[in-house]
mmCIF file of C-alpha atoms and ligand atoms in Angstrom:
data_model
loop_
_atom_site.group_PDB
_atom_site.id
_atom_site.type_symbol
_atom_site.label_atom_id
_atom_site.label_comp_id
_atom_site.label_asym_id
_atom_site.label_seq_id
_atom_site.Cartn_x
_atom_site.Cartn_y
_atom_site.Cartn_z
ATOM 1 C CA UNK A 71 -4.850 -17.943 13.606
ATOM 2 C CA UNK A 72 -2.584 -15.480 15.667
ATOM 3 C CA UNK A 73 -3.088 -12.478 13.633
ATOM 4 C CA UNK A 74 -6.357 -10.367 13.315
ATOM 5 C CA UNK A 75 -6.576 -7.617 10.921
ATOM 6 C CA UNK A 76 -9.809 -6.321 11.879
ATOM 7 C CA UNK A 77 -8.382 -4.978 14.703
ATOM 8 C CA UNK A 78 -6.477 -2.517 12.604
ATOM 9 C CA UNK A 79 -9.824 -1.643 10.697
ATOM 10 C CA UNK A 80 -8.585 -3.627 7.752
ATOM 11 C CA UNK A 81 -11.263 -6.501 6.177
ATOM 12 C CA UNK A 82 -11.243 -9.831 4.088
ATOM 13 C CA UNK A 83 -11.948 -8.269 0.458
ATOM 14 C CA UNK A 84 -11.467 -4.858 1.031
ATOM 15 C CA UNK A 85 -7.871 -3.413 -0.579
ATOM 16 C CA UNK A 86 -5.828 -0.481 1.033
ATOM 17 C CA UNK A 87 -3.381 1.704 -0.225
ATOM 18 C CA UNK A 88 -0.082 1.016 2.253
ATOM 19 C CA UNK A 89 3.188 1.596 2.544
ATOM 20 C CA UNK A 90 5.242 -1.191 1.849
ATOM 21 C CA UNK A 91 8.888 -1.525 3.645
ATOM 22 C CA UNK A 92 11.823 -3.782 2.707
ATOM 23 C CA UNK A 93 15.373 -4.446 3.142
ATOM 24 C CA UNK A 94 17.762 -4.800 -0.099
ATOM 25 C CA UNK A 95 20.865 -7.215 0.293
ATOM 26 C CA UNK A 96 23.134 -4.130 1.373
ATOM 27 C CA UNK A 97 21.191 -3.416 4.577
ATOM 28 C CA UNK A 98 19.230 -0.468 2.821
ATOM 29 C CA UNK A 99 15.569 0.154 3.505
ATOM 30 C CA UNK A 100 13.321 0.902 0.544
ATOM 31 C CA UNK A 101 9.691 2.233 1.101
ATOM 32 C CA UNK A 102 7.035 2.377 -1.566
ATOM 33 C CA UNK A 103 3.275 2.511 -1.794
ATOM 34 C CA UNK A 104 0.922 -0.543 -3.098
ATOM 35 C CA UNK A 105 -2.847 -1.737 -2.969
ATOM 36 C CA UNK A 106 -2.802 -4.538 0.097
ATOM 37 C CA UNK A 107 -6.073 -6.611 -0.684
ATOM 38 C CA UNK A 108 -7.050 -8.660 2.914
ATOM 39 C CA UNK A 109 -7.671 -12.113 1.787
ATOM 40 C CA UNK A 110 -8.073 -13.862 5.184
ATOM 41 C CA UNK A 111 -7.914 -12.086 8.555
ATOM 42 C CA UNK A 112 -4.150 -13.221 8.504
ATOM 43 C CA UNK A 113 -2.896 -13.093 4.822
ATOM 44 C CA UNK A 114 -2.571 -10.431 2.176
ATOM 45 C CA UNK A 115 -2.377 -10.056 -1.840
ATOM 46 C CA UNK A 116 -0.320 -7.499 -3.465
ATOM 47 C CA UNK A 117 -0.183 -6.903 -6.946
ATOM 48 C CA UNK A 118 3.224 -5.094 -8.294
ATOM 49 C CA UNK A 119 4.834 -4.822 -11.331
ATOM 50 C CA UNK A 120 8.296 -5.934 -12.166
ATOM 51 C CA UNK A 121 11.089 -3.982 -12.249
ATOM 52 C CA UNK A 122 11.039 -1.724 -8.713
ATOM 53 C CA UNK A 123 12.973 -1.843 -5.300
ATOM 54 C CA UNK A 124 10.203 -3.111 -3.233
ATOM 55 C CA UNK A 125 9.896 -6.195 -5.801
ATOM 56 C CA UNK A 126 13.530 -7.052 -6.125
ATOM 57 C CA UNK A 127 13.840 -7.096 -2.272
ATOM 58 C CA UNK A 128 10.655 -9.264 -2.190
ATOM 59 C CA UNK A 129 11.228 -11.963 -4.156
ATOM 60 C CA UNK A 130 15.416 -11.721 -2.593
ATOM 61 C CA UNK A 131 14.345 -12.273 0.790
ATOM 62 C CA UNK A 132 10.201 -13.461 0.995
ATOM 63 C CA UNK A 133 9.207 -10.730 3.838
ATOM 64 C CA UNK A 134 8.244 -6.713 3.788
ATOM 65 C CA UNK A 135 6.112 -4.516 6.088
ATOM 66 C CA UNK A 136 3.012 -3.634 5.928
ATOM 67 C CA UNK A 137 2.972 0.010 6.924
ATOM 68 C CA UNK A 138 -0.823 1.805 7.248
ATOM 69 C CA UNK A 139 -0.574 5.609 7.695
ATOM 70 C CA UNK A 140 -2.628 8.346 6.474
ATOM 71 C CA UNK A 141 0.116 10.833 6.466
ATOM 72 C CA UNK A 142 0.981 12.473 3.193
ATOM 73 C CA UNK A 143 4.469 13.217 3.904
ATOM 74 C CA UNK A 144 5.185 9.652 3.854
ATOM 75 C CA UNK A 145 3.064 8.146 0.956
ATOM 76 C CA UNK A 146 4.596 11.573 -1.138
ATOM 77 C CA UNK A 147 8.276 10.375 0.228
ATOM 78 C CA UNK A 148 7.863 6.920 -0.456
ATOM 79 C CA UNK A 149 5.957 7.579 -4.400
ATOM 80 C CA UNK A 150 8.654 10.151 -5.210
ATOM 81 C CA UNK A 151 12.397 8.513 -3.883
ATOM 82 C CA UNK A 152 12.070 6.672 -0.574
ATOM 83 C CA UNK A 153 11.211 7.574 3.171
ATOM 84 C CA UNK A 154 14.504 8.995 4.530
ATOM 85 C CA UNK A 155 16.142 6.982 7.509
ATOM 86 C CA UNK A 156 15.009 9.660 10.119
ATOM 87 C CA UNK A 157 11.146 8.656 9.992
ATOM 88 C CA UNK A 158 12.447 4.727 9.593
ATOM 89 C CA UNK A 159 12.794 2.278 12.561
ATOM 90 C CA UNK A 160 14.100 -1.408 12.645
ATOM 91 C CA UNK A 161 13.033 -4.133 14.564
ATOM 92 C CA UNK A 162 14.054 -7.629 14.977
ATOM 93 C CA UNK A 163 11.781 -10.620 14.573
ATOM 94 C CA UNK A 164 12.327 -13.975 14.053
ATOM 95 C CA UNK A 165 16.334 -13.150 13.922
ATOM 96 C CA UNK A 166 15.509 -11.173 10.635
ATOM 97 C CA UNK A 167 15.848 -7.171 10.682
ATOM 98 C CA UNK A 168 12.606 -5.587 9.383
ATOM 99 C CA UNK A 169 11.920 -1.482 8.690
ATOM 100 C CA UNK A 170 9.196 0.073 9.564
ATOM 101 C CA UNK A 171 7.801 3.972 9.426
ATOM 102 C CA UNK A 172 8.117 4.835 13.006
ATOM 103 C CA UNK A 173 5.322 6.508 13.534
ATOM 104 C CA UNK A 174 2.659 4.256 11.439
ATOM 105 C CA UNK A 175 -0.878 4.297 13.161
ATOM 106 C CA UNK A 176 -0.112 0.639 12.802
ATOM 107 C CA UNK A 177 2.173 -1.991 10.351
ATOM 108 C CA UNK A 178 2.451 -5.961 10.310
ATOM 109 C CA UNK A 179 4.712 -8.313 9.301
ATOM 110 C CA UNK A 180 4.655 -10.511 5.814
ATOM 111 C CA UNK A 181 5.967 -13.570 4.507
ATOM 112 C CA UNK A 182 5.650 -14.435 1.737
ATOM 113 C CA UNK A 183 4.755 -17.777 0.675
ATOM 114 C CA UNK A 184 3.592 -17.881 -3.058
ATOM 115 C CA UNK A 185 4.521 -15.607 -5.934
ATOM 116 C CA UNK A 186 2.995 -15.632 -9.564
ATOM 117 C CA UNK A 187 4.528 -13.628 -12.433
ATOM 118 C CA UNK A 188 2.099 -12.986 -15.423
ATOM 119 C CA UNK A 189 0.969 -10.226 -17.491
ATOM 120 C CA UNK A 190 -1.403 -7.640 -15.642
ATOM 121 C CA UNK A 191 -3.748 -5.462 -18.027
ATOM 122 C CA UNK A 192 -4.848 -2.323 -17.045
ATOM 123 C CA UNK A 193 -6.494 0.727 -18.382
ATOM 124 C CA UNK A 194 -2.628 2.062 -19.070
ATOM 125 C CA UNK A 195 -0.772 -0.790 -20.903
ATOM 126 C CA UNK A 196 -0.369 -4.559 -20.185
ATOM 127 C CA UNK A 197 2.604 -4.832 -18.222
ATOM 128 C CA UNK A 198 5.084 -7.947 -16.376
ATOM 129 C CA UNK A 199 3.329 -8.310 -12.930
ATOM 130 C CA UNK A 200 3.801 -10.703 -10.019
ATOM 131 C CA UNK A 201 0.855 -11.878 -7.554
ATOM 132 C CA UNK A 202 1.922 -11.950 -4.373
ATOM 133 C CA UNK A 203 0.822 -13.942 -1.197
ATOM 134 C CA UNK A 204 1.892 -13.450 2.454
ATOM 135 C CA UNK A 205 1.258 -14.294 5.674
ATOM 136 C CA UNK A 206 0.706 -11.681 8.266
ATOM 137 C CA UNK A 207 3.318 -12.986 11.148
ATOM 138 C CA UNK A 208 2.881 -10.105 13.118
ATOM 139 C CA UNK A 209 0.408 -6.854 13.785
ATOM 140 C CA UNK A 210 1.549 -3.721 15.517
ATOM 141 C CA UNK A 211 -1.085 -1.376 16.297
ATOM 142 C CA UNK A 212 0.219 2.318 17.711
ATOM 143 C CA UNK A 213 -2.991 4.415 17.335
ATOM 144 C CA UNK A 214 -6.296 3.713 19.061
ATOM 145 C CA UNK A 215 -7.931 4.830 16.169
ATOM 146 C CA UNK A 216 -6.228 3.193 13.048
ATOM 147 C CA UNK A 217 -8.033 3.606 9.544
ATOM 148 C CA UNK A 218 -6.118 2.581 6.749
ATOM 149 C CA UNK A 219 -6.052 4.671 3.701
ATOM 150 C CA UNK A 220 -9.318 3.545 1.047
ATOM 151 C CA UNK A 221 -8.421 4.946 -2.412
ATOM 152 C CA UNK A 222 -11.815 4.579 -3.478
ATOM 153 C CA UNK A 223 -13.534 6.480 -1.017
ATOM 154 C CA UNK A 224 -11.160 9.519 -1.861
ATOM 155 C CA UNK A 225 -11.957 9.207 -5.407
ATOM 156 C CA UNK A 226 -15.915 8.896 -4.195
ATOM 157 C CA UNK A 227 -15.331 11.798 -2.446
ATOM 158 C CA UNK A 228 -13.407 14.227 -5.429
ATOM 159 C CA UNK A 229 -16.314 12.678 -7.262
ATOM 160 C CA UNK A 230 -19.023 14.154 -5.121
ATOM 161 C CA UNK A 231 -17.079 17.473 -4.753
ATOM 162 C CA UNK A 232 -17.214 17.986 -8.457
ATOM 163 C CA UNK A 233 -20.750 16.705 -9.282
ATOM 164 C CA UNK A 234 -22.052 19.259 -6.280
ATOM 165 C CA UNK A 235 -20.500 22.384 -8.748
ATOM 166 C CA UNK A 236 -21.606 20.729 -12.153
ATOM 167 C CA UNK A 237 -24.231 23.501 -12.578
ATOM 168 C CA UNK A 238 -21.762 26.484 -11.250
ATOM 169 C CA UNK A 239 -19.064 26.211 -13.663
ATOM 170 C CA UNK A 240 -18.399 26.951 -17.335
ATOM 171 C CA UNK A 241 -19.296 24.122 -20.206
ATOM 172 C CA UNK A 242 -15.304 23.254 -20.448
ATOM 173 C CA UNK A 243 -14.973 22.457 -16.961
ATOM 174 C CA UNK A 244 -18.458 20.293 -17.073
ATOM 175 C CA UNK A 245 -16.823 18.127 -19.378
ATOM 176 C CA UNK A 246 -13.843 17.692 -17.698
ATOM 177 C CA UNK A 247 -15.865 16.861 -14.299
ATOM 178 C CA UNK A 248 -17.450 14.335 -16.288
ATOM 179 C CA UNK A 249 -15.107 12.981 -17.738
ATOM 180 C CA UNK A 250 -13.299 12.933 -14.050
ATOM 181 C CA UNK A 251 -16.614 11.325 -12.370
HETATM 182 C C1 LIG B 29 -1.272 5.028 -3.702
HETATM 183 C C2 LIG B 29 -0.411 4.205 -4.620
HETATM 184 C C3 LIG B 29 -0.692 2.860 -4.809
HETATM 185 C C4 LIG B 29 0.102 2.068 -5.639
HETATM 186 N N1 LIG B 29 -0.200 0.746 -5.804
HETATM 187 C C5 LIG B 29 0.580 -0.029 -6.590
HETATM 188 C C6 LIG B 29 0.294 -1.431 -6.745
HETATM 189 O O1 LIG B 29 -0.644 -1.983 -6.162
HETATM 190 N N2 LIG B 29 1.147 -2.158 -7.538
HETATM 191 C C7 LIG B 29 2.217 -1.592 -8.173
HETATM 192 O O2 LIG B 29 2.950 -2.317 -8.862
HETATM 193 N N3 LIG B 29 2.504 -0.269 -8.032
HETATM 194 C C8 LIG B 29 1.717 0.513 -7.256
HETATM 195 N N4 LIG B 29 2.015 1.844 -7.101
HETATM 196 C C9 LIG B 29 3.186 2.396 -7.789
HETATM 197 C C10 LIG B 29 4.483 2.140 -6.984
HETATM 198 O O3 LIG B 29 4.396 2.666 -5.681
HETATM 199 C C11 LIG B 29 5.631 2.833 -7.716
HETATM 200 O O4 LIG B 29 5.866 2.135 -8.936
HETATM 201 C C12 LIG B 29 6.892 2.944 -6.933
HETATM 202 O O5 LIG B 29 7.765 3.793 -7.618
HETATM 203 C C13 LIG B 29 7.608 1.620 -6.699
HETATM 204 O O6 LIG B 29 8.754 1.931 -5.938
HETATM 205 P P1 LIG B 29 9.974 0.945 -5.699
HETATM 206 O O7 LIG B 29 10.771 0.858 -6.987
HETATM 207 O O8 LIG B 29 10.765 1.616 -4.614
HETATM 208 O O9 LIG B 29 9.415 -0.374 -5.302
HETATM 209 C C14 LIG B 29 1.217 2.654 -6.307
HETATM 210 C C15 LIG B 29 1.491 4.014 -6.112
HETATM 211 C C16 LIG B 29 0.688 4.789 -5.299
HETATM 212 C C17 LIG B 29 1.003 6.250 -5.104
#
C-alpha cells in the first residue's frame, strides 16, 4: 500500500463530501461535488447518478480527482455550473493530464477499477445510479491541517442550533425545527 488517507484526516467507513475533477474527451475540465466513502486506506466508493459530466467523463476515461476543500466558493461553483479555469490546475501523472482545484487543502488521484449500474432509492425518487470503485494512485496534501468536509456533522450542528431556540420561538417555527431535527 503506497497511499494513506489518514494522513489527510480521511478514515475507512467514514464518507466526505468532495469535489470531484475530470477531464471530458475535448480537453475540458468539469468539477462537481459527491459523497467519497473511504473503503480501505487506499480505495474509495462513490455513488452518482447517471446522466452528469463528472459520470460521462468517468466511465470515458476510468480516473478523476479527489479534491477536499472546505471553501464555499468552490463547492457553490462546482454545485451550480463548474469551477472556472482560473482556480483549476493540471498536472501530469502517469502520461495522463489530471485537474485539480489549485488551492485544495489536499486532492488524490483515482482509478477506477470496477463500476456497477443499478437502481439507487432514496428518500427523493429511485433513480439510475452507478457504484463506483477506485484506487487512490496518488495523495497530495497542501495544508498542514487538512479536514475534509463531514456533511453530517454540519447537519448535527444546524440540528443543535435549532433545538437550543425550541422554547424561544413561536409554535410555527417549533414545528418546522422539528420537522428539520
Ligand atoms: C455536497 C454535495 C454532495 C453531493 N453528493 C452526490 C453524490 O454522492 N452522488 C451524486 O450522484 N450526486 C451528488 N451530488 C449532486 C451532484 O453534485 C450534482 O448532480 C451535480 O450537478 C453533478 O454535476 P456534473 O453533471 O457536472 O457531474 C452532491 C451535491 C452536493 C452539493
Amino acid at each position: 500500500m503506497n497511499v494513506d488517507l489518514s494522513k489527510a484526516s480521511m478514515n475507512v467507513g467514514q464518507q466526505y463530501e468532495a469535489i470531484l475533477t475530470t477531464i471530458n474527451n475535448e480537453g475540458k475540465t468539469n468539477a462537481a461535488p459527491f459523497g467519497v466513502r473511504i473503503i480501505e486506506e487506499d480505495k474509495v466508493m462513490l455513488k452518482i447518478f447517471e446522466g452528469g459530466n463528472t459520470i460521462k467523463n468517468i466511465k470515458d476515461n476510468g480516473e478523476f480527482i479527489v479534491n477536499i476543500t472546505n471553501d464555499p466558493i468552490m463547492f457553490s461553483y462546482a454545485t451550480t455550473t463548474s469551477i472556472p479555469d482560473e482556480y483549476l490546475s493540471r498536472i501530469n501523472y502517469d502520461d495522463h493530464e489530471f485537474a485539480h482545484i489549485s488551492n485544495a487543502d489536499a486532492y488524490f488521484i483515482c482509478k477506477v477499477y470496477s463500476i456497477k449500474e443499478g437502481m439507487r432509492k432514496d428518500n427523493i425518487k429511485d433513480s439510475e445510479a452507478n457504484v463506483i470503485k477506485a484506487d487512490v494512485l496518488e495523495l497530495k496534501i497542501n495544508s498542514p491541517c487538512v479536514r475534509p468536509m463531514n456533511r453530517g456533522i454540519h447537519a448535527l450542528m444546524e440540528s443543535l442550533v435549532n433545538y437550543s431556540r425550541i422554547n424561544i420561538v413561536d409554535k410555527d417555527t417549533q414545528d418546522f425545527f422539528y420537522r428539520k431535527i
